[in-house]
C-alpha angles and dihedrals in degrees: 000000000000126000124177116189131188095333115189127181132176131186102201105312094336115104107217099171125027119193094322113185134171142137132222124202129195112289095010123134115210125191120205108188125189144132122276108282093022094121102264094126090045090060090053093046091053093047091051094044097246090119131030119229121228090228141345132065140266115201122190121182118247111267096023114127124206125215117188142188105193126177115299098002115220121234140168091274098203096047128083123257097258092048089053092053091047092051094048096046094045089059084072094034087242108116119147107178095187091056092047093048091051092050092048092051092048090054092046096252114135108229090202094053109117093199112130116248088237086074095050120115119241090260093051090050091050091051090051089048091052090051091049090053095053107024096093092051091253108186097211112052123188116194120186114197089332097176096051108136094001120127126232094266091051092048091052090054090046090055090050090053091050090053089053091051089053091053087052089055092245115150120228134193116194118193118190144128099250144020126286112225116256094001118128127196136207091216134016124197129179122216111212122171090339095310123113112223136190135353 
């Protein structure tokens, strides 16, 4: 499904990732834990093609589709939340308004709210980013600090959604600096000074 081998990345002379390797199978939930600035977001940016690695490989099976929430998600700032989701999904001709509305309501976002995303709180933006990463039934989901700014009730709903993704055999990688209450993982790896440790 997803195989990352010997990934190395430098910014100038600074080594951010050193021989990072891991695999992800259908339905698995992987936790990459590390301090802010440890390189977690860099891994996601390389997997999604935003950044180019200095060496190493990323292999994704044919037909697999990646959805990603990466740090500070970008939106059409002067459009409402639902309009943003419509715009993004229609890029792939894959917009299902009923699905998006249900996800927004579950995460306490009003799909009929005309408020511009520029006025959203951090937590509201994260919720919208989570929806964007899963709304097209992507089967590999990358979530970077997904619960940042989200309250306990919102986190509980987020965990419920992740359990549903697992039942649908969709693989998820969560990268953050701490644990999410009541969320269990199939694999846990720690990123320290650019090196991935443990399992």
